[in-house]
PDB file of C-alpha atoms in Angstrom:
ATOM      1  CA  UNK A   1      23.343  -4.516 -24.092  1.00 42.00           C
ATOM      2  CA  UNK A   2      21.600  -2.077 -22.905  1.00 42.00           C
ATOM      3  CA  UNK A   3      21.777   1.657 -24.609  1.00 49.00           C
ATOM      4  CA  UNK A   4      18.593   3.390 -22.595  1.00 50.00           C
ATOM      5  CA  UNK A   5      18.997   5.529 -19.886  1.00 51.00           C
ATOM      6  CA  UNK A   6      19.307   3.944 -16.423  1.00 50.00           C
ATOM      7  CA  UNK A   7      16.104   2.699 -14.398  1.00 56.00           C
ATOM      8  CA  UNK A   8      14.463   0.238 -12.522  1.00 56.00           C
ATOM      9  CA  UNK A   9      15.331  -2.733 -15.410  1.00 55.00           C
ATOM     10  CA  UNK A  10      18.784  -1.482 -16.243  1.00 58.00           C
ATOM     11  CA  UNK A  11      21.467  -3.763 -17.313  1.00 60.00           C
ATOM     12  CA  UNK A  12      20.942  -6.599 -14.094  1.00 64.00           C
ATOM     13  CA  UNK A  13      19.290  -9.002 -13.090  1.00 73.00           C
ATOM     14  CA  UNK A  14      16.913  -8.638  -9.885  1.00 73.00           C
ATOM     15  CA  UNK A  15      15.448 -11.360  -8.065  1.00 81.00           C
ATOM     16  CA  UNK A  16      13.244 -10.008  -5.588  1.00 85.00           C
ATOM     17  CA  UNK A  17      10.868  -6.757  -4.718  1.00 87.00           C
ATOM     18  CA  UNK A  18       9.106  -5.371  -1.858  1.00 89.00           C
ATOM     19  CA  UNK A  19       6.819  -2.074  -1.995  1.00 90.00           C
ATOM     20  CA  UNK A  20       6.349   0.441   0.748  1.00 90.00           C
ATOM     21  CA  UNK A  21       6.013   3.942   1.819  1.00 92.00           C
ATOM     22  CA  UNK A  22       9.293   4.329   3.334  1.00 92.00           C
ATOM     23  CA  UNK A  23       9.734   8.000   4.250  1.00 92.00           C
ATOM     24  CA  UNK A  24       6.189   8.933   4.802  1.00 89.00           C
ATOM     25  CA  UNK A  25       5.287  11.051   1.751  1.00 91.00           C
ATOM     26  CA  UNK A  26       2.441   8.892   0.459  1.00 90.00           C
ATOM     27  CA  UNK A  27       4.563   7.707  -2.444  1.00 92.00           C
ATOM     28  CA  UNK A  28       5.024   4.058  -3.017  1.00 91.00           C
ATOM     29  CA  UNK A  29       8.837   3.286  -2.756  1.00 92.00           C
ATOM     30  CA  UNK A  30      10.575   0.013  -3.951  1.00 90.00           C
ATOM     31  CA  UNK A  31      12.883  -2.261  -2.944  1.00 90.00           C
ATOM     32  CA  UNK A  32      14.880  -4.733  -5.261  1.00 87.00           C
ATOM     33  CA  UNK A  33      17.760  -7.629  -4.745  1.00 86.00           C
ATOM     34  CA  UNK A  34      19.890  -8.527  -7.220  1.00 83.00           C
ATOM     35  CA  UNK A  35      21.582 -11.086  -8.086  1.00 82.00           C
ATOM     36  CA  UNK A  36      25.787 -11.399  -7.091  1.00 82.00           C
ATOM     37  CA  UNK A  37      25.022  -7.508  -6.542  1.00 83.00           C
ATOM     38  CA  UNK A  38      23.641  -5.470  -3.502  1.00 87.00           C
ATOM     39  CA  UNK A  39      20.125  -4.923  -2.966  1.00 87.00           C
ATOM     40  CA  UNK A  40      18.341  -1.417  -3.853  1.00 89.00           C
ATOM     41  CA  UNK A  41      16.052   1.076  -2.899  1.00 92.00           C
ATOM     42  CA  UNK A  42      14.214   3.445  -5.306  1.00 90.00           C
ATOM     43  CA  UNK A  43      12.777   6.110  -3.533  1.00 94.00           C
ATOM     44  CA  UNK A  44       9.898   7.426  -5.256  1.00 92.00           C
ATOM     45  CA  UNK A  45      10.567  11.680  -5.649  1.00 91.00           C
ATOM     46  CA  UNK A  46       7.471  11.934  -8.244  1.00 88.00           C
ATOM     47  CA  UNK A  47       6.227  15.288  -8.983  1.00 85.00           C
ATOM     48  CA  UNK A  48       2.275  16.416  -7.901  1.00 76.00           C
ATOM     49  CA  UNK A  49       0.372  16.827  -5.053  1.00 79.00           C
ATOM     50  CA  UNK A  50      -1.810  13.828  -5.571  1.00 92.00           C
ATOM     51  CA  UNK A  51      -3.685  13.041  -2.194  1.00 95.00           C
ATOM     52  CA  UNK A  52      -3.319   9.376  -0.876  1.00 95.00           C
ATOM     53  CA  UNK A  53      -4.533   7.124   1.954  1.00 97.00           C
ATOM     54  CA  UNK A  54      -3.131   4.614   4.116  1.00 96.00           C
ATOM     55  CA  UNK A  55      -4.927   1.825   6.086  1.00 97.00           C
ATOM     56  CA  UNK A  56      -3.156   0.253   8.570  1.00 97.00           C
ATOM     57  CA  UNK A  57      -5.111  -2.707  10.023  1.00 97.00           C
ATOM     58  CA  UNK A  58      -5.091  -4.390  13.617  1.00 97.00           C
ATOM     59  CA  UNK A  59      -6.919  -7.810  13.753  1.00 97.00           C
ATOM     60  CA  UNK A  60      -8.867  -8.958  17.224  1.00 97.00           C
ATOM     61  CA  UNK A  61     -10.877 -11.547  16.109  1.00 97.00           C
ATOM     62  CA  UNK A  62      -9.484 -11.661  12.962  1.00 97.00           C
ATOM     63  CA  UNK A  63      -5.258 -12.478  12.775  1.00 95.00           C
ATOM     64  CA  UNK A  64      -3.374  -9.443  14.273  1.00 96.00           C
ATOM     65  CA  UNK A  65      -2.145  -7.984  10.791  1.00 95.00           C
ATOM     66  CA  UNK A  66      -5.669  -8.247   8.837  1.00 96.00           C
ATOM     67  CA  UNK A  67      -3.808 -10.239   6.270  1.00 96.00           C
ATOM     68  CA  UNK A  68      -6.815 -11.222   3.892  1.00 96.00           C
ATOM     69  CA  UNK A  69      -9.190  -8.155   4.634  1.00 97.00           C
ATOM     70  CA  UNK A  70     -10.862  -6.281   1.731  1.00 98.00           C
ATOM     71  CA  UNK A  71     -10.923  -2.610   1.541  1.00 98.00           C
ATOM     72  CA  UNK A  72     -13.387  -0.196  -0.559  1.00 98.00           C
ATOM     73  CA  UNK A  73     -13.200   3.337  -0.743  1.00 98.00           C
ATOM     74  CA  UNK A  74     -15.211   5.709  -2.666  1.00 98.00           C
ATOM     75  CA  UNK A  75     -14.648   9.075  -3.125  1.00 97.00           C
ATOM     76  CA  UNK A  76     -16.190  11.493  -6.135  1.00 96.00           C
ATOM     77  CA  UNK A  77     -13.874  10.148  -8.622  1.00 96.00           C
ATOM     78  CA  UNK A  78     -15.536   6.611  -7.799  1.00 97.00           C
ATOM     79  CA  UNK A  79     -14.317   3.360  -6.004  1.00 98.00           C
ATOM     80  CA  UNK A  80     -11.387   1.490  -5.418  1.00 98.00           C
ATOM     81  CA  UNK A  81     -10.987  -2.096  -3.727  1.00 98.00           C
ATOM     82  CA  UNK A  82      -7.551  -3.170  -2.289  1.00 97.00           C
ATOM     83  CA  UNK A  83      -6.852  -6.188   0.259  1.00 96.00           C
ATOM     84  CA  UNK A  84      -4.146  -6.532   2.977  1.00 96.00           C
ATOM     85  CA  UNK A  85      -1.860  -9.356   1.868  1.00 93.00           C
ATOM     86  CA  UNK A  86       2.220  -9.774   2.463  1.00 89.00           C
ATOM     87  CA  UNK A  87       2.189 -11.612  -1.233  1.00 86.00           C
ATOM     88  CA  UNK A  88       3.177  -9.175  -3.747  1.00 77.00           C
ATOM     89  CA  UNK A  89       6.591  -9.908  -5.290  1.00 69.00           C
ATOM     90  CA  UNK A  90       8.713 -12.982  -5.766  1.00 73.00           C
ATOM     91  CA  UNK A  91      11.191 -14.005  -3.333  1.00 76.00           C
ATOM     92  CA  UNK A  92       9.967 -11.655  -1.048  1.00 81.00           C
ATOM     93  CA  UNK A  93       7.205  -9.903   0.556  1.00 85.00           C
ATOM     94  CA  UNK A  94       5.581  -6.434   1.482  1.00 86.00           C
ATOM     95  CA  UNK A  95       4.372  -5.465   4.713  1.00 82.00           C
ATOM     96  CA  UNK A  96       1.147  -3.073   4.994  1.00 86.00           C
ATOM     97  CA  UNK A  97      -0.719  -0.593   5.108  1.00 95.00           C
ATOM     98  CA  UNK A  98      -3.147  -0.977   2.506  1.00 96.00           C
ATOM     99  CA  UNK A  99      -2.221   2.022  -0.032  1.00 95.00           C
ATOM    100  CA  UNK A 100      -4.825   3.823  -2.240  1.00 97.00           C
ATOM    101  CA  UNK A 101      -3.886   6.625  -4.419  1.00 95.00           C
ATOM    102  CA  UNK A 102      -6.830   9.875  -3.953  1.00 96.00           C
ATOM    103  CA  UNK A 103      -5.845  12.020  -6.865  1.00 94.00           C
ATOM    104  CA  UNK A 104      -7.667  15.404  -6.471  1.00 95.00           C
ATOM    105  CA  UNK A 105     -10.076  14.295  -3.590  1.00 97.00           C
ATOM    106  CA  UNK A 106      -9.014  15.247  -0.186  1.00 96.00           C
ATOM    107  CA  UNK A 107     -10.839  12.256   1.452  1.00 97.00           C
ATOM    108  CA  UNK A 108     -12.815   9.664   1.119  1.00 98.00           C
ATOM    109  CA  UNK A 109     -16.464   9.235   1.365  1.00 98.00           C
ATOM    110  CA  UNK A 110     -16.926   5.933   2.510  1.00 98.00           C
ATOM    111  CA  UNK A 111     -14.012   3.108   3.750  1.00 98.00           C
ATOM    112  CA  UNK A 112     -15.213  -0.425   3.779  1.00 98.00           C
ATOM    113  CA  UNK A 113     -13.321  -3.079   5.653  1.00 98.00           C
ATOM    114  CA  UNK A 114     -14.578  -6.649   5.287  1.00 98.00           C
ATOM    115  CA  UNK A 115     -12.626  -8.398   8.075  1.00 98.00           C
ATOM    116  CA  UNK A 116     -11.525 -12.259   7.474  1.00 98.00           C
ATOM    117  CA  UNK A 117     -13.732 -12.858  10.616  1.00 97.00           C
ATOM    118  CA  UNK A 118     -16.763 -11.850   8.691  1.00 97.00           C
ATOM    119  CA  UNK A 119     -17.283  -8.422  10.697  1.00 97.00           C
ATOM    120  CA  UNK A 120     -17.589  -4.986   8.413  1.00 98.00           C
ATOM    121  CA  UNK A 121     -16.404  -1.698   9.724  1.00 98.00           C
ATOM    122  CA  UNK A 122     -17.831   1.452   7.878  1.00 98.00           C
ATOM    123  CA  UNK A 123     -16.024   4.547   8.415  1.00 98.00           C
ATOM    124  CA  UNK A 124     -17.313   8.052   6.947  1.00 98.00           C
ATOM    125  CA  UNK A 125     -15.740  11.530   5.846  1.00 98.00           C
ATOM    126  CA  UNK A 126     -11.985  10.031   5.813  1.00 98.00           C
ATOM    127  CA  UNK A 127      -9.370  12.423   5.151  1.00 98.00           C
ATOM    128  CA  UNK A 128      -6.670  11.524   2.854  1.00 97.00           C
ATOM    129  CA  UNK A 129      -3.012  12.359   3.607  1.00 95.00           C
ATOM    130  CA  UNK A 130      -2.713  10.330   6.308  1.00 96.00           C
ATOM    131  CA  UNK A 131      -2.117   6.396   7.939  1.00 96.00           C
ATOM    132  CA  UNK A 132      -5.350   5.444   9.126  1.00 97.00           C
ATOM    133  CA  UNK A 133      -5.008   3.260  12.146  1.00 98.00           C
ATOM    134  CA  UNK A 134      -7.967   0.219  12.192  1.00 98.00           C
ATOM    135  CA  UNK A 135      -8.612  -2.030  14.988  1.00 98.00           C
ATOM    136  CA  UNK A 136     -10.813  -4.233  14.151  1.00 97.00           C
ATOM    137  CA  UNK A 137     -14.239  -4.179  15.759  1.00 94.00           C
ATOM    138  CA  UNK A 138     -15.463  -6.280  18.916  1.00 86.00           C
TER     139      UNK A 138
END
């Protein structure tokens, strides 16, 4: 038994989670089934003003979600890599965009796409706080 205060674990069993910005704040939220109980959705009310960014990719050439694209971003803290895949819990799956936490910097340098196609897209002077919208490149 369980004598902790209540959380994420807690005293059941969960079979499945998905991850997601649900309400727009730039704070990763979850979402868990159980099971013989209802599913669940922690909403993620952390405290800070941490800056994020959001890349929400649009295949042409490449398939229409991006799914297998690799992301870098560099900003003065230093760089990050990320990919666009659905595949990130059991028994279920989490739909994009591609989330990267910013800390203190209000942008990013440089964002790097490497497209499944082979084509790279190099965008400049980002700013955070927001969902980037990426069509992929003709």
């Amino acid at each position: 038994m369980r004598t902790g205060p209540p959380g994420l674990a807690g005293d059941r069993e969960y079979r499945g989670v998905a991850f997601g910005d649900l309400d727009g704040d730039g704070r990763v939220d979850v979402v868990t089934t159980q099971i013989d109980g209802p599913g669940r959705i922690w909403m993620n009310r952390s405290p800070g003003a941490a800056h994020w960014l959001d890349i929400a990719l649009e295949g042409t050439k490449s398939n229409r979600d991006g799914i297998g694209a690799r992301i870098k971003i560099v900003t003065k803290a230093g760089a990050q890599y990320n990919h666009m895949t659905t595949s990130v819990g059991y028994a279920s799956s989490s739909d994009g965009p591609v989330h990267f936490g910013l800390g203190a910097d209000a942008k990013a340098d440089l964002v790097e796409i490497h497209w499944p196609s082979g084509i790279v897209q190099t965008l400049k002077n980002v700013r955070g706080d927001q969902v980037l919208k990426v069509k992929e490149a003709q």
